[in-house]
Short mmCIF file of C-alpha atoms in Angstrom, two decimals:
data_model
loop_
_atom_site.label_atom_id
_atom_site.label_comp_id
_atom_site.label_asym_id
_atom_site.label_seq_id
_atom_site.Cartn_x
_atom_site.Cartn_y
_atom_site.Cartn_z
CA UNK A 387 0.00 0.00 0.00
CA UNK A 388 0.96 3.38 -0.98
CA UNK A 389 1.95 5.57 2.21
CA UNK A 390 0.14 8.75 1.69
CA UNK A 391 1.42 10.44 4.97
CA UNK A 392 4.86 9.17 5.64
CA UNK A 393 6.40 11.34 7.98
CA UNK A 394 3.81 13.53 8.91
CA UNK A 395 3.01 14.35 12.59
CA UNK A 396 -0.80 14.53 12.59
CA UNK A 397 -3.62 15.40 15.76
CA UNK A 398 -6.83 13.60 15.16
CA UNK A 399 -8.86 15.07 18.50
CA UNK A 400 -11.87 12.61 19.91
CA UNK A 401 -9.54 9.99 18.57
CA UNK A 402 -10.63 7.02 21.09
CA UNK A 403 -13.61 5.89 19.80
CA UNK A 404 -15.68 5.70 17.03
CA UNK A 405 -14.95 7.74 13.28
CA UNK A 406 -11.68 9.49 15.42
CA UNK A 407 -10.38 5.89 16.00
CA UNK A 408 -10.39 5.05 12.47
CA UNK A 409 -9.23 8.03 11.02
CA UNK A 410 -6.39 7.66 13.64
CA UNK A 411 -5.92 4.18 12.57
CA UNK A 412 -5.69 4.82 9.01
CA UNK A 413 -3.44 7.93 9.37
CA UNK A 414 -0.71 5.33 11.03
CA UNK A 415 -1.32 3.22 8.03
CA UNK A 416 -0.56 5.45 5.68
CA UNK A 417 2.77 6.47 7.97
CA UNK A 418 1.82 8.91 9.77
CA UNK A 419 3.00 9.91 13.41
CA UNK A 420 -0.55 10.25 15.17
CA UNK A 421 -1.46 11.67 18.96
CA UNK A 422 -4.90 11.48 19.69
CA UNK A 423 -6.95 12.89 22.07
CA UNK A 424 -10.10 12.05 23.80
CA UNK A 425 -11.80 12.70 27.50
CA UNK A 426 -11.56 9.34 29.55
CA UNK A 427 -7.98 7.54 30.18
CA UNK A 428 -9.36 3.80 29.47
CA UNK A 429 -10.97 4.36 26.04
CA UNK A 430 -7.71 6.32 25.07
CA UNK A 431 -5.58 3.70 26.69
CA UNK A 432 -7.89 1.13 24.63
CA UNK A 433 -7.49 3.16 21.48
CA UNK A 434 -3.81 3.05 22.11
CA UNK A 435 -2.84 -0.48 22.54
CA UNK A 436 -5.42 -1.08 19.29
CA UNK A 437 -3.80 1.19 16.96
CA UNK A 438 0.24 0.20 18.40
CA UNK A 439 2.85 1.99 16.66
CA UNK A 440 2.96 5.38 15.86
CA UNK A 441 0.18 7.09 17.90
CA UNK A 442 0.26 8.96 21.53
CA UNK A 443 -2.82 9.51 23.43
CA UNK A 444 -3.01 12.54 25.65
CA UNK A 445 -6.08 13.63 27.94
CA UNK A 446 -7.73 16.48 26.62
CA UNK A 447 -10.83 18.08 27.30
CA UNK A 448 -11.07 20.41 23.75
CA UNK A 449 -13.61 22.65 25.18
CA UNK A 450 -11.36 23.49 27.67
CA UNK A 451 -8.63 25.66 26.20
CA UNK A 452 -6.05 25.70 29.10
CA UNK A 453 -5.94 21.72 28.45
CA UNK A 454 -5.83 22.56 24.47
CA UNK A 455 -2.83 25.03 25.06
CA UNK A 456 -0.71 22.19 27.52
CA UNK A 457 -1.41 19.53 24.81
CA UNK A 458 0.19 21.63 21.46
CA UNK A 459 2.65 23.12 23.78
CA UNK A 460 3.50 19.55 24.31
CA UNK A 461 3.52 18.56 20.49
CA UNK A 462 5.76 21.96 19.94
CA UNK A 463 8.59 20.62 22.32
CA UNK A 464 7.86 16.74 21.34
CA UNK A 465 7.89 17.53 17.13
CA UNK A 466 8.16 21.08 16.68
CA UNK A 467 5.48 21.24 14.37
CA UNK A 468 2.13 19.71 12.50
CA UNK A 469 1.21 18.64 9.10
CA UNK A 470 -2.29 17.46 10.19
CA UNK A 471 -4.94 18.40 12.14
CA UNK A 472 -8.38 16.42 12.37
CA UNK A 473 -10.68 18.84 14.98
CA UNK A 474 -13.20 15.76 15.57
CA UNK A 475 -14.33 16.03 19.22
CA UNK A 476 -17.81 16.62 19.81
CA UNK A 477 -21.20 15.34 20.35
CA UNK A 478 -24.78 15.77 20.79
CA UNK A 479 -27.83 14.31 22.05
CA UNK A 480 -31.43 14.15 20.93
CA UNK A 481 -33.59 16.62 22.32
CA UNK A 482 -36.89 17.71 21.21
CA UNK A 483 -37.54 21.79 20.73
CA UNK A 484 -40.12 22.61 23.46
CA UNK A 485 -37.51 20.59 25.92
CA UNK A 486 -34.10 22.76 24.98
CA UNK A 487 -32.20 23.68 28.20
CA UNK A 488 -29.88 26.52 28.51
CA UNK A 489 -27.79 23.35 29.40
CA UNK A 490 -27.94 21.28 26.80
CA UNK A 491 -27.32 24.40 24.10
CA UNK A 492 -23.72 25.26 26.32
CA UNK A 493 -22.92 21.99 26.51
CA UNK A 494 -23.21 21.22 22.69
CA UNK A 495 -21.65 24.56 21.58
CA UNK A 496 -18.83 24.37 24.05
CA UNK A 497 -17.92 20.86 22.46
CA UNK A 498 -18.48 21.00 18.76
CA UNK A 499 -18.43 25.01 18.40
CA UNK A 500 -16.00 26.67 20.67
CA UNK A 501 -13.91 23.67 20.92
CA UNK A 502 -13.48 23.11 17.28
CA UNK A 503 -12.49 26.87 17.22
CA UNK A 504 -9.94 26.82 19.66
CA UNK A 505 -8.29 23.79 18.91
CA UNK A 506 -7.66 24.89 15.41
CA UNK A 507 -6.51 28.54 16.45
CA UNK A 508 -4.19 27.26 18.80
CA UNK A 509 -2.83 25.17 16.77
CA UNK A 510 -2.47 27.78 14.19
CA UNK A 511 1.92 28.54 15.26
CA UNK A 512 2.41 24.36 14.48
CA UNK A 513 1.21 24.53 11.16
CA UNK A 514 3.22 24.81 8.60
CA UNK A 515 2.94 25.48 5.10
CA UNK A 516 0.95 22.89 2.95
CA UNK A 517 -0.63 21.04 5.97
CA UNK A 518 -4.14 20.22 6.19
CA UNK A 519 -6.58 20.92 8.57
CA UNK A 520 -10.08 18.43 8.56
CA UNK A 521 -13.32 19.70 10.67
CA UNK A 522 -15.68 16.75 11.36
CA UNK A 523 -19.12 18.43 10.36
CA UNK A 524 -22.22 16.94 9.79
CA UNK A 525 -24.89 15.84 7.43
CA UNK A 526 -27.35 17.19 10.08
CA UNK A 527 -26.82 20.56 9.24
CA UNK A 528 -27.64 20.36 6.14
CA UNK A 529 -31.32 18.63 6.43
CA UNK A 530 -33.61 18.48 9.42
CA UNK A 531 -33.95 15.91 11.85
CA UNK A 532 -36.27 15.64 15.06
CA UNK A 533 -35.00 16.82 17.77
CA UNK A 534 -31.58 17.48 16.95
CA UNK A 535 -31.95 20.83 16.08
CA UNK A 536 -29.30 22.25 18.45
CA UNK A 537 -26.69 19.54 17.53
CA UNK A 538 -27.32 20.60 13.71
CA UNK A 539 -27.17 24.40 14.15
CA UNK A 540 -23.54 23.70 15.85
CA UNK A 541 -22.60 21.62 13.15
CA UNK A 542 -23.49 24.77 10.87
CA UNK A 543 -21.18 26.50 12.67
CA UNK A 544 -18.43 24.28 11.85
CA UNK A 545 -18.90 24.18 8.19
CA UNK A 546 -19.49 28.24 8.13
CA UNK A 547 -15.53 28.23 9.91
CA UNK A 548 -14.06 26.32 6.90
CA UNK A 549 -15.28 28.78 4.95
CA UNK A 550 -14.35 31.54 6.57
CA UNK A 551 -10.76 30.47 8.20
CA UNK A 552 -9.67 29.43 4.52
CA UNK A 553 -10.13 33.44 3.87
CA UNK A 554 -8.42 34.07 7.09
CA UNK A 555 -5.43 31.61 6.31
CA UNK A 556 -4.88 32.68 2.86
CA UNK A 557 -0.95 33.21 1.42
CA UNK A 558 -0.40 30.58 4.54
CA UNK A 559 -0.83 27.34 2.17
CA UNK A 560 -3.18 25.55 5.10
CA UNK A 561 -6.28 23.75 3.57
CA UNK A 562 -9.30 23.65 5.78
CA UNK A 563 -12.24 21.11 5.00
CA UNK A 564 -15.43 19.85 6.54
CA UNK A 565 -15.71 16.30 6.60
CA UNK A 566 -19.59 15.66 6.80
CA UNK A 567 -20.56 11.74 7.49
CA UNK A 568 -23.90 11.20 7.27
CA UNK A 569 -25.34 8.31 9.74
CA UNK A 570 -22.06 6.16 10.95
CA UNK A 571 -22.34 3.14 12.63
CA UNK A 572 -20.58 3.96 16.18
CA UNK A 573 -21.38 4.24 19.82
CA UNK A 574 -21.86 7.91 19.78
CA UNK A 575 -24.65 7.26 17.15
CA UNK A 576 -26.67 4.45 18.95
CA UNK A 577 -26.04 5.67 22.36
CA UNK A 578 -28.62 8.58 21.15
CA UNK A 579 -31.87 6.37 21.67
CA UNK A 580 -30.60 4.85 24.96
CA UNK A 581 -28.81 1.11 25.77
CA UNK A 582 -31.29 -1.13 24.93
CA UNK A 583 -30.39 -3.53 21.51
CA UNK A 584 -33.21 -3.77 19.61
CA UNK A 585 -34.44 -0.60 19.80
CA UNK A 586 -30.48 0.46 18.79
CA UNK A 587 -30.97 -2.19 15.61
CA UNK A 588 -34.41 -0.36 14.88
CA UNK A 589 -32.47 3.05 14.96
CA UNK A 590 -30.03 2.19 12.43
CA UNK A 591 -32.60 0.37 10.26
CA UNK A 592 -34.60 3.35 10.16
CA UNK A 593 -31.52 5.61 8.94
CA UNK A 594 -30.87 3.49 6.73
CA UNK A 595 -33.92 3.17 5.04
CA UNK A 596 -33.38 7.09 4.54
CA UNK A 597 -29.86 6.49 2.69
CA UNK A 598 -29.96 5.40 -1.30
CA UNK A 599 -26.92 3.16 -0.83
CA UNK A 600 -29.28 1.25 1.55
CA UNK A 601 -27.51 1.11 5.00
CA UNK A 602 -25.80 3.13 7.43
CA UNK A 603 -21.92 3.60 6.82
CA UNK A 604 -18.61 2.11 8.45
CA UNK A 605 -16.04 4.91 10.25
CA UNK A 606 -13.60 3.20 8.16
CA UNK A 607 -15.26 4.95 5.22
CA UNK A 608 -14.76 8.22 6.54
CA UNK A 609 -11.06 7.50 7.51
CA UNK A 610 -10.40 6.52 4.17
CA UNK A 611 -12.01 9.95 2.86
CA UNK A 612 -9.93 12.16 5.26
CA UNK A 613 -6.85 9.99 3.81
CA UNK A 614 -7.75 11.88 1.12
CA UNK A 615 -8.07 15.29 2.48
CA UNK A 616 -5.08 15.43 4.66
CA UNK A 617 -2.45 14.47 1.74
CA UNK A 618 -1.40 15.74 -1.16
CA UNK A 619 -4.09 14.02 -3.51
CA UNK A 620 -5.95 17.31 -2.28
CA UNK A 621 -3.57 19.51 -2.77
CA UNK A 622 -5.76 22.01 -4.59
CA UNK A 623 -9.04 20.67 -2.45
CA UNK A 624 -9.72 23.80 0.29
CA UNK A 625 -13.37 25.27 1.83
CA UNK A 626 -15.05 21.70 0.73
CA UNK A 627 -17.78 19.84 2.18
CA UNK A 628 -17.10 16.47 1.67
CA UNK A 629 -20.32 14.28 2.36
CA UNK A 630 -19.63 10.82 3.44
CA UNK A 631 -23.18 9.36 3.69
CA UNK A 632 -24.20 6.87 0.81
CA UNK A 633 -26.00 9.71 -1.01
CA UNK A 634 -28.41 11.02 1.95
CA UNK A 635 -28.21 14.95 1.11
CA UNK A 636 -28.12 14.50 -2.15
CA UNK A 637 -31.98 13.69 -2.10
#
């Protein structure tokens, strides 16, 4: 196989679980030096010993910026600079309008919004020319969906950076992209109707009767598409929206 990202020192955040575990797992693949981050030590441990070579997993908290600061003053010391960064932590939870708590809005912005926009700007002295920077967006906030308006309208937010920071960044050669998946078969995704199997196996049957390809996707199929985005093949790709989700918002 054809290694895409030999020597590159890349930061795939939310990286323990999930589409961040893949797209850390392919990023190694393809040669890259990988540190992850993610919020609890024994799914990053986990994520660690899965992945083996190559990859470092650090605790980090991304809406927290004192924590984001620590953790690329760390990678400044450790490799002086970055060629990739994948801002991927985040989350959301199904909540019905009528129901929205002051809560639940902080706690969605502060992960997907404000910590996707500090992680990037403080990466910002790392990056050098030519390196690639990957925003895990949404097809949610492109369509709607029941009760997820809050979760979608942050994900909005996240595309409307890319398109702004590539502005911003111009005459600095970084590329900024969102990667959108549309429904992804991982625990974030089931855990939003509750624990219980069958009515997880209904879930994802439902999505994917919404999906023209016919199912729900594998995170290995959005790894393989920010392959793409974080080496040269897109060397000329910047302010995209690249929908990984079997055709769903094209309908």
């Amino acid at each position: 196989m054809e290694k895409k990202l030999e020597g590159k020192v890349a930061v795939v955040t939310g990286g323990s679980t999930g589409i961040g575990f893949a797209i850390a797992k392919r990023f190694v693949e393809h040669g890259a030096t990988v540190l992850i981050t993610g919020r609890r030590k024994p799914e990053l441990d986990a994520a660690v010993a899965a992945i083996g070579a190559q990859v470092e997993g650090v605790l980090v908290d991304s809406a927290d910026a004192s924590q984001l600061r620590a953790f690329f003053d760390h990678i400044g010391q450790r490799h002086g600079r970055l060629d990739i960064l994948v801002a991927n932590a985040g989350g959301g939870a199904l909540l019905p309008f009528g129901q929205i708590t002051e809560e639940h809005v902080d706690d969605t912005f502060s992960r997907n919004v404000k910590g996707t926009l500090f992680t990037v700007q403080t990466a910002l002295p790392l990056l050098r020319e030519g390196s690639s920077v990957i925003l895990t967006g949404s097809t949610a906030a492109s369509g709607g969906t029941e009760a997820f308006s809050v979760y979608a309208a942050s994900k909005a937010a996240v595309r409307a950076f890319a398109r702004n920071w590539i502005v911003d960044l111009k005459g600095r050669g970084i590329r900024v992209n969102t990667l959108s998946p549309g429904p992804i078969k991982t625990p974030g995704l089931v855990d939003l109707v509750g624990s219980d199997p069958a009515q997880q196996e209904g879930f994802l049957e439902h999505l994917a009767s919404l999906i023209p390809m016919g199912r729900v996707g594998d995170p290995d199929e959005v790894a393989k598409a920010a392959v793409f985005l974080a080496s040269e093949d897109a060397s000329f790709v910047n302010g995209i929206e690249l929908f990984v989700d079997g055709g769903m918002r094209q309908i």
